[in-house]
Short mmCIF file of C-alpha atoms in Angstrom, two decimals:
data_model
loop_
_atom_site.label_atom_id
_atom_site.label_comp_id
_atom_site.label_asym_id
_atom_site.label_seq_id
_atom_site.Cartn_x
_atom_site.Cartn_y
_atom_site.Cartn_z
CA UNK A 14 10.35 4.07 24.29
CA UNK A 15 10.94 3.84 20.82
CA UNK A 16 9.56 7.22 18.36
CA UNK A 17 6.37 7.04 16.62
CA UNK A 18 6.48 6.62 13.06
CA UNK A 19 5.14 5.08 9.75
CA UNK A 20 7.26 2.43 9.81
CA UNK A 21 7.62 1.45 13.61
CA UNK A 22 3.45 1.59 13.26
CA UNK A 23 3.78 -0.55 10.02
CA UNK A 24 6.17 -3.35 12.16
CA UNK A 25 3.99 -3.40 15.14
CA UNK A 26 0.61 -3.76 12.69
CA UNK A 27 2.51 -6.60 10.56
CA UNK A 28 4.03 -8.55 13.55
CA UNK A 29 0.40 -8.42 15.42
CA UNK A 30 -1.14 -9.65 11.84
CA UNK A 31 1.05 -12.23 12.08
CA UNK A 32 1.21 -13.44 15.29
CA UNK A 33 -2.87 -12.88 15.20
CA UNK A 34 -3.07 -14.91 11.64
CA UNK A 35 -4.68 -11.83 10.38
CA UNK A 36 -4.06 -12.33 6.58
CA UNK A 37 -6.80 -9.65 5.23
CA UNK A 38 -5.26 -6.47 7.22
CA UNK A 39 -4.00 -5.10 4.19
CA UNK A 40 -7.14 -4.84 2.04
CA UNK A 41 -8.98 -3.99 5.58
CA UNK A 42 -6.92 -0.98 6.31
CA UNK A 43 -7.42 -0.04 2.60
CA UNK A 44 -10.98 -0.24 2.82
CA UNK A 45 -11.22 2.17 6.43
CA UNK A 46 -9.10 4.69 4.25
CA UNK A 47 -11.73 4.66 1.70
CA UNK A 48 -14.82 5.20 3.94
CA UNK A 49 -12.66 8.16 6.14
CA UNK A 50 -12.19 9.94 2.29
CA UNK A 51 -15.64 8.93 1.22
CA UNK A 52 -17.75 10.17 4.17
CA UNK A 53 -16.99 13.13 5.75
CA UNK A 54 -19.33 12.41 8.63
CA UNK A 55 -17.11 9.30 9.39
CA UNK A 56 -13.95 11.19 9.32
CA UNK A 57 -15.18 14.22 11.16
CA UNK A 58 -16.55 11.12 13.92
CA UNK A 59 -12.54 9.42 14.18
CA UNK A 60 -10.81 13.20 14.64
CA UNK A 61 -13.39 14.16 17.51
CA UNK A 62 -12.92 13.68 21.11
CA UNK A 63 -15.05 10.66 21.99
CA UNK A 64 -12.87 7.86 23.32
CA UNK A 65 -11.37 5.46 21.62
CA UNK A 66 -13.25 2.73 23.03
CA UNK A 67 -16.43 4.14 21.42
CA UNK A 68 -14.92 4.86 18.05
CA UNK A 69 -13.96 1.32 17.88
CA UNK A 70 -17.04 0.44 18.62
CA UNK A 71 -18.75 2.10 15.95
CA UNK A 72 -16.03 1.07 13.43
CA UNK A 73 -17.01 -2.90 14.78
CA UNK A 74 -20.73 -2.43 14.24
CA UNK A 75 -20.26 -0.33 10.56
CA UNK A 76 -18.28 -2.93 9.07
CA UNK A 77 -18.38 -6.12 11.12
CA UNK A 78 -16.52 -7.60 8.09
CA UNK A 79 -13.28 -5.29 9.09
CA UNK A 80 -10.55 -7.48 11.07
CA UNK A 81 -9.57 -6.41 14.80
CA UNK A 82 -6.17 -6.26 14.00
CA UNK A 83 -7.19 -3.39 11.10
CA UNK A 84 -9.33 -1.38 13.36
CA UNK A 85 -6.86 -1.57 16.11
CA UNK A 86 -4.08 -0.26 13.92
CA UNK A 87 -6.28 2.26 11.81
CA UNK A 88 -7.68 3.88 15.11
CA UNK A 89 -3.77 3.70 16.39
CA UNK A 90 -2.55 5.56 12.88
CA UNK A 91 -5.60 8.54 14.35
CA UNK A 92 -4.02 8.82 17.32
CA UNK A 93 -0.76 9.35 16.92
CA UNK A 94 -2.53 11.95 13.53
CA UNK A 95 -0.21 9.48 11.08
CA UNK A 96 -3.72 9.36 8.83
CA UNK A 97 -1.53 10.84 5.86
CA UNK A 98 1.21 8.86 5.84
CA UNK A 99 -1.23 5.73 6.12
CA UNK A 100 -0.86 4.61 2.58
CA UNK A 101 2.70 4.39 3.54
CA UNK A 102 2.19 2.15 6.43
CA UNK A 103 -0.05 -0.24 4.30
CA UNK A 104 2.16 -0.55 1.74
CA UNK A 105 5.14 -1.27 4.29
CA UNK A 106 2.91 -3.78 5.76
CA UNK A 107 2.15 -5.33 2.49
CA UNK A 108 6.14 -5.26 1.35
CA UNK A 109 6.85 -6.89 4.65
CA UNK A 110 4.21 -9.54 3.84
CA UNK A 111 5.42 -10.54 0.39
CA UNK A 112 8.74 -10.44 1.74
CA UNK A 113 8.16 -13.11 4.23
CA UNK A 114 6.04 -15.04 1.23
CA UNK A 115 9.01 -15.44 -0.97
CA UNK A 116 7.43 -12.60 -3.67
CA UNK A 117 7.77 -9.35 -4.99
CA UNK A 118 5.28 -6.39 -5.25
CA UNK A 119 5.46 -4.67 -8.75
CA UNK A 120 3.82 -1.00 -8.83
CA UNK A 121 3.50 -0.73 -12.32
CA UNK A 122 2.46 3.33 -13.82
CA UNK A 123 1.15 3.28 -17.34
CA UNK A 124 -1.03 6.20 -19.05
CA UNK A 125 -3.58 3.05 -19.64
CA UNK A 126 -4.62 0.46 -17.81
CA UNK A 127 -2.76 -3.05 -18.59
CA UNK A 128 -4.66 -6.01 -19.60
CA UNK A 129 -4.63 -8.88 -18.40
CA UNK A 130 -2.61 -10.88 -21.05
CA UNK A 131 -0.29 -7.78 -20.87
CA UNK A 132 0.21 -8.14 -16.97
CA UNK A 133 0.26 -11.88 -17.39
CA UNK A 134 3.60 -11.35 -19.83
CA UNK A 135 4.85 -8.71 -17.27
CA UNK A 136 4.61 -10.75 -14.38
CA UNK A 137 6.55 -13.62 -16.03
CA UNK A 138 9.13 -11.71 -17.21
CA UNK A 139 9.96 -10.05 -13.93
CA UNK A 140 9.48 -13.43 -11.95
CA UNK A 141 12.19 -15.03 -13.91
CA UNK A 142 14.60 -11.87 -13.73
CA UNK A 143 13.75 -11.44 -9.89
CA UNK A 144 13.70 -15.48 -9.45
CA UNK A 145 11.19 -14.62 -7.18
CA UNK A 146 6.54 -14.72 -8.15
CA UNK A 147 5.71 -10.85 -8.62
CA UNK A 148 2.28 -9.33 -7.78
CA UNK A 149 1.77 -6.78 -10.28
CA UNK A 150 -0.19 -3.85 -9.22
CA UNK A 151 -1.19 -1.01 -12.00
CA UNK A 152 -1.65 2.68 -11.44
CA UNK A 153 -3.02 4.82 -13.97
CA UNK A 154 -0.63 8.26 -14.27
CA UNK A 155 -0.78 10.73 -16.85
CA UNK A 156 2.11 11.76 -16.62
CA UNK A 157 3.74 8.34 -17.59
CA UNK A 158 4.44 8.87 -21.59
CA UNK A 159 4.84 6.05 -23.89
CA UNK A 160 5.62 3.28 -21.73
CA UNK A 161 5.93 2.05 -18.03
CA UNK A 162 7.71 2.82 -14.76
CA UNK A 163 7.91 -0.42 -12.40
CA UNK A 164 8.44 0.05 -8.91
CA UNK A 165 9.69 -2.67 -7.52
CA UNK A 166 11.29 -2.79 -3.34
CA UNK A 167 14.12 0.04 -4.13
CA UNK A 168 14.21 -0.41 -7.68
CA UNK A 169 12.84 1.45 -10.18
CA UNK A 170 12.48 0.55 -14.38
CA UNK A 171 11.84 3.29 -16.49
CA UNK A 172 10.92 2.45 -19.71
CA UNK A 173 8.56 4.89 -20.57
CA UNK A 174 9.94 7.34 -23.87
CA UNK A 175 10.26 9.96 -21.12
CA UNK A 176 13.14 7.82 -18.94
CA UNK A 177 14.94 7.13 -22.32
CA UNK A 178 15.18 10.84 -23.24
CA UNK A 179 16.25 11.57 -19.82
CA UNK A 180 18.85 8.08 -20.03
CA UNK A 181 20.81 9.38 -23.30
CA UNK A 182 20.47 12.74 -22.14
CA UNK A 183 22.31 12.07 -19.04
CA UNK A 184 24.75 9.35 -21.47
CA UNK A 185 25.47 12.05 -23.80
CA UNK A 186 26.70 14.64 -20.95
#
């Protein structure tokens, strides 16, 4: 038997989305993570011992809206205690997903958020150099100064001021 990780987790949840035509398990395993860090009483409920069969139960009849490919895979991320590393598997999910779509997923860090003309101009831009449509996704962080970082697959664009001192710093060594 294979190990139990993030990403062997993130397969098995993408190929069952798939094969199930589950298209929303993305945003539906982004919403459970929200109510587990929102309500304690929900979170404490998930770590106890009651079976799993109630738990998904109760997940079912709280938010009938929730897919059962999401709750399956959320309640399987609490059993094997993966529930930090579950951003992870989402966003492997998600990458897997727009891979099979033919497009990119941008995480864009600014100190601001991006309008929309200004992610419209972005997401041409890096369309055409990618030759591939980008989603553009943008994460406030403080830390970013004077420009953006773009995270896209493996590759990361820094243009912020801060990635051009550290460029011609490392150019001038």
């Amino acid at each position: 038997m294979g190990q139990i990780n993030e990403k062997n987790i993130a397969n098995a949840v993408y190929l069952l989305a798939k094969e199930q035509k589950s298209q929303n398990v993305v945003d539906d395993l982004r919403f459970l993570v929200k109510s587990v860090k929102e309500v304690s009483e929900f979170r404490y409920f998930l770590f106890s011992s009651v079976k799993i069969s109630e738990k998904e139960n109760l997940i079912k009849k709280s938010f009938p809206k929730v897919g059962d490919v999401a709750v399956k895979s959320f309640l399987t991320v609490i059993r094997y205690n993966l529930l930090k590393k579950v951003n992870k598997i989402i966003n492997i999910v998600e990458s897997l997903q727009l891979e099979e779509s033919s497009s990119k997923k941008a995480v864009v860090e600014s100190v601001v958020k991006m309008n929309k003309s200004q992610i419209t101009k972005l997401k041409d831009v890096l369309s055409k150099r990618l030759d591939k449509s980008v989603e553009i996704e943008n994460v406030i962080n403080s830390k970013v100064k004077g420009g953006l970082k773009i995270k896209i697959s493996d590759l990361l664009i820094d243009v912020s001021v801060a990635g051009k001192i550290k460029q011609l710093k490392n150019n001038l060594q």
